[in-house]
Amino acid sequence: MNRRAHRLPLTVLAAAALTLTACSDDNTINAQMRQGDELGYVAGDGAVEQLVPEQRETTILLEGTTLEDEPWTSADHAGEVLVVNVWGSWCGPCIAEAPDLEAVASELVEAGEPVQFIGVNVRDSVPSALAFQEAKGVSYPSLVDDGGRTLAQLQGLAVARPTTMLLDGQGRLAARVNGQVDAATLRGLIDDVLESEPAA
């Protein structure tokens, strides 16, 4: 199947964000808790959204402090594709997708591709998040959510847990997965964004 056939305009992304936000009301949270989901979080449906370059109108500047207490900003990675994964150690799909994210990140490092991974950890203590990273062998850094201020920089486009967003070399939203992502899907999305980048 041609991945490019599924690229959606920004208006669809905005509508999807509103729909996900609406899913966070008390009735939905209570229903999720009755089903055994931890902490009543909003689980994504795995929907994949892509934008061709002329449709990329949302620019995101992400900055904050890593779990290791180091400053980090996406401005230092201009010209690179940025993979932003919003996660929590308490989130079942986040646990399940961690090996796939790490596998793709490691492959791209070995291949020398201009791609950087960054996590945004939510609703965890720093020790819990660091323990999760160590247990799962996660090699890339994650930002502390800092009371919601870090997450707010994603402009309401990361309501589900997990959410994975791809920013192109200009910091523009190029793709998003609402929910768990597997290695093949993620690698395909990254390759599509890399192919759309202007030649150096």
Short mmCIF file of C-alpha atoms in Angstrom, two decimals:
data_model
loop_
_atom_site.label_atom_id
_atom_site.label_comp_id
_atom_site.label_asym_id
_atom_site.label_seq_id
_atom_site.Cartn_x
_atom_site.Cartn_y
_atom_site.Cartn_z
CA MET A 1 0.00 0.00 0.00
CA ASN A 2 1.25 3.45 -0.86
CA ARG A 3 1.85 5.33 2.38
CA ARG A 4 1.55 8.65 0.57
CA ALA A 5 -2.11 7.90 -0.17
CA HIS A 6 -2.88 8.30 3.55
CA ARG A 7 -1.47 11.78 4.01
CA LEU A 8 -4.08 14.11 5.42
CA PRO A 9 -4.39 17.90 5.43
CA LEU A 10 -3.71 19.90 8.57
CA THR A 11 -7.42 20.49 9.08
CA VAL A 12 -7.85 16.75 9.57
CA LEU A 13 -5.04 16.76 12.14
CA ALA A 14 -6.72 19.58 14.01
CA ALA A 15 -10.07 17.80 13.96
CA ALA A 16 -8.45 14.61 15.21
CA ALA A 17 -6.84 16.53 18.04
CA LEU A 18 -10.22 17.93 19.04
CA THR A 19 -11.77 14.48 18.89
CA LEU A 20 -9.07 13.03 21.13
CA THR A 21 -9.46 15.91 23.55
CA ALA A 22 -13.18 15.20 23.76
CA CYS A 23 -12.37 11.59 24.66
CA SER A 24 -10.76 12.73 27.92
CA ASP A 25 -14.07 13.52 29.67
CA ASP A 26 -15.07 11.80 32.90
CA ASN A 27 -17.33 9.23 31.25
CA THR A 28 -14.57 7.97 28.96
CA ILE A 29 -11.98 7.95 31.75
CA ASN A 30 -14.34 6.05 34.03
CA ALA A 31 -15.06 3.55 31.26
CA GLN A 32 -11.33 3.04 30.67
CA MET A 33 -10.74 2.53 34.38
CA ARG A 34 -13.54 -0.04 34.53
CA GLN A 35 -11.76 -1.86 31.71
CA GLY A 36 -8.58 -1.94 33.79
CA ASP A 37 -6.59 0.79 32.03
CA GLU A 38 -4.14 2.43 34.44
CA LEU A 39 -4.71 5.98 35.68
CA GLY A 40 -7.63 6.61 33.29
CA TYR A 41 -5.37 7.81 30.48
CA VAL A 42 -6.60 8.37 26.92
CA ALA A 43 -5.44 5.47 24.78
CA GLY A 44 -4.82 6.15 21.10
CA ASP A 45 -6.38 4.12 18.30
CA GLY A 46 -3.17 3.75 16.31
CA ALA A 47 -4.31 6.16 13.59
CA VAL A 48 -1.47 7.33 11.33
CA GLU A 49 -1.52 10.82 9.83
CA GLN A 50 0.96 12.22 7.30
CA LEU A 51 1.45 15.60 5.67
CA VAL A 52 3.24 16.40 2.44
CA PRO A 53 5.58 19.42 2.68
CA GLU A 54 3.09 21.93 1.26
CA GLN A 55 0.56 20.92 3.95
CA ARG A 56 2.91 21.32 6.93
CA GLU A 57 1.70 24.45 8.68
CA THR A 58 2.28 23.60 12.34
CA THR A 59 5.79 24.46 13.57
CA ILE A 60 6.87 23.13 16.95
CA LEU A 61 9.79 24.32 19.06
CA LEU A 62 10.38 21.79 21.81
CA GLU A 63 12.70 22.50 24.70
CA GLY A 64 13.14 21.50 28.30
CA THR A 65 15.25 19.48 30.71
CA THR A 66 16.11 15.82 30.24
CA LEU A 67 15.62 13.17 32.90
CA GLU A 68 19.37 13.45 33.45
CA ASP A 69 18.90 17.17 34.26
CA GLU A 70 20.49 18.45 31.04
CA PRO A 71 19.03 21.28 28.91
CA TRP A 72 17.72 20.21 25.51
CA THR A 73 16.13 22.12 22.60
CA SER A 74 14.94 21.11 19.16
CA ALA A 75 16.59 24.28 17.85
CA ASP A 76 19.93 22.45 18.16
CA HIS A 77 18.66 19.86 15.67
CA ALA A 78 17.51 22.11 12.84
CA GLY A 79 17.86 20.32 9.52
CA GLU A 80 17.28 16.92 11.12
CA VAL A 81 14.09 14.88 11.31
CA LEU A 82 12.92 14.81 14.92
CA VAL A 83 10.94 11.88 16.34
CA VAL A 84 9.04 12.94 19.48
CA ASN A 85 7.56 10.13 21.57
CA VAL A 86 5.23 11.01 24.46
CA TRP A 87 5.22 8.19 27.00
CA GLY A 88 4.85 7.07 30.59
CA SER A 89 6.17 3.99 32.37
CA TRP A 90 2.63 3.33 33.64
CA CYS A 91 1.21 3.10 30.10
CA GLY A 92 0.86 -0.43 28.68
CA PRO A 93 1.16 0.52 24.99
CA CYS A 94 4.21 2.68 25.84
CA ILE A 95 5.87 -0.36 27.39
CA ALA A 96 4.98 -2.50 24.39
CA GLU A 97 6.33 -0.07 21.78
CA ALA A 98 9.60 0.81 23.55
CA PRO A 99 11.67 -1.99 21.91
CA ASP A 100 10.43 -0.94 18.44
CA LEU A 101 11.33 2.71 19.02
CA GLU A 102 14.79 1.77 20.27
CA ALA A 103 15.38 -0.62 17.36
CA VAL A 104 14.57 2.07 14.79
CA ALA A 105 16.58 4.73 16.65
CA SER A 106 19.62 2.42 16.77
CA GLU A 107 19.31 1.52 13.08
CA LEU A 108 19.23 5.17 12.07
CA VAL A 109 22.25 6.03 14.22
CA GLU A 110 24.21 3.18 12.63
CA ALA A 111 23.12 4.34 9.16
CA GLY A 112 24.20 7.91 9.90
CA GLU A 113 20.78 9.31 9.01
CA PRO A 114 19.96 12.90 10.11
CA VAL A 115 17.29 11.77 12.58
CA GLN A 116 17.05 12.46 16.31
CA PHE A 117 14.74 10.82 18.84
CA ILE A 118 13.46 12.60 21.95
CA GLY A 119 10.95 11.38 24.50
CA VAL A 120 8.55 13.45 26.58
CA ASN A 121 7.84 11.62 29.82
CA VAL A 122 4.52 12.33 31.53
CA ARG A 123 3.03 11.52 34.94
CA ASP A 124 6.15 9.73 36.18
CA SER A 125 8.68 10.51 38.87
CA VAL A 126 12.18 11.00 37.47
CA PRO A 127 13.51 7.86 39.24
CA SER A 128 10.67 5.76 37.78
CA ALA A 129 11.24 7.13 34.28
CA LEU A 130 15.00 6.57 34.47
CA ALA A 131 14.46 3.02 35.73
CA PHE A 132 12.15 2.37 32.78
CA GLN A 133 14.72 3.69 30.31
CA GLU A 134 17.42 1.50 31.79
CA ALA A 135 15.22 -1.60 31.88
CA LYS A 136 14.17 -1.13 28.24
CA GLY A 137 17.63 -0.13 27.00
CA VAL A 138 16.44 3.24 25.69
CA SER A 139 19.45 5.10 24.31
CA TYR A 140 17.87 8.45 23.44
CA PRO A 141 16.96 11.15 26.00
CA SER A 142 13.56 12.12 27.34
CA LEU A 143 12.33 15.45 28.65
CA VAL A 144 10.64 15.93 31.99
CA ASP A 145 7.09 17.21 31.43
CA ASP A 146 7.60 19.90 34.12
CA GLY A 147 4.02 20.22 35.29
CA GLY A 148 2.62 20.13 31.77
CA ARG A 149 4.73 22.97 30.38
CA THR A 150 6.82 20.72 28.15
CA LEU A 151 3.80 18.82 26.84
CA ALA A 152 2.00 22.11 26.10
CA GLN A 153 4.66 22.90 23.50
CA LEU A 154 3.16 20.11 21.37
CA GLN A 155 0.08 22.31 20.91
CA GLY A 156 -2.57 19.80 21.94
CA LEU A 157 -1.48 17.24 19.33
CA ALA A 158 -0.32 14.61 21.83
CA VAL A 159 -3.39 13.81 23.90
CA ALA A 160 -3.20 10.01 23.60
CA ARG A 161 -0.59 7.90 25.37
CA PRO A 162 1.58 7.09 23.62
CA THR A 163 1.79 9.61 20.79
CA THR A 164 4.66 9.74 18.31
CA MET A 165 5.18 12.87 16.22
CA LEU A 166 7.64 13.49 13.39
CA LEU A 167 8.95 16.98 12.72
CA ASP A 168 10.77 17.74 9.52
CA GLY A 169 14.06 19.61 9.25
CA GLN A 170 12.23 22.92 9.60
CA GLY A 171 10.47 21.83 12.78
CA ARG A 172 7.12 21.38 11.04
CA LEU A 173 4.72 18.58 11.95
CA ALA A 174 5.06 15.97 9.20
CA ALA A 175 3.44 12.85 10.69
CA ARG A 176 1.76 11.60 13.83
CA VAL A 177 0.72 8.24 15.31
CA ASN A 178 -2.00 8.33 17.95
CA GLY A 179 -1.24 5.24 20.00
CA GLN A 180 1.24 2.41 19.83
CA VAL A 181 3.56 2.35 16.83
CA ASP A 182 5.51 -0.61 15.49
CA ALA A 183 8.99 -0.54 13.99
CA ALA A 184 7.91 -1.02 10.37
CA THR A 185 5.35 1.79 10.49
CA LEU A 186 7.73 4.16 12.23
CA ARG A 187 10.59 3.45 9.85
CA GLY A 188 8.29 3.97 6.87
CA LEU A 189 7.11 7.33 8.19
CA ILE A 190 10.67 8.46 8.88
CA ASP A 191 11.84 7.37 5.43
CA ASP A 192 8.98 9.32 3.84
CA VAL A 193 9.94 12.48 5.73
CA LEU A 194 13.61 12.02 4.86
CA GLU A 195 12.69 11.65 1.18
CA SER A 196 10.71 14.89 1.32
CA GLU A 197 13.61 16.89 2.76
CA PRO A 198 15.44 19.26 0.40
CA ALA A 199 18.80 18.09 -0.85
CA ALA A 200 21.73 19.33 1.23
#
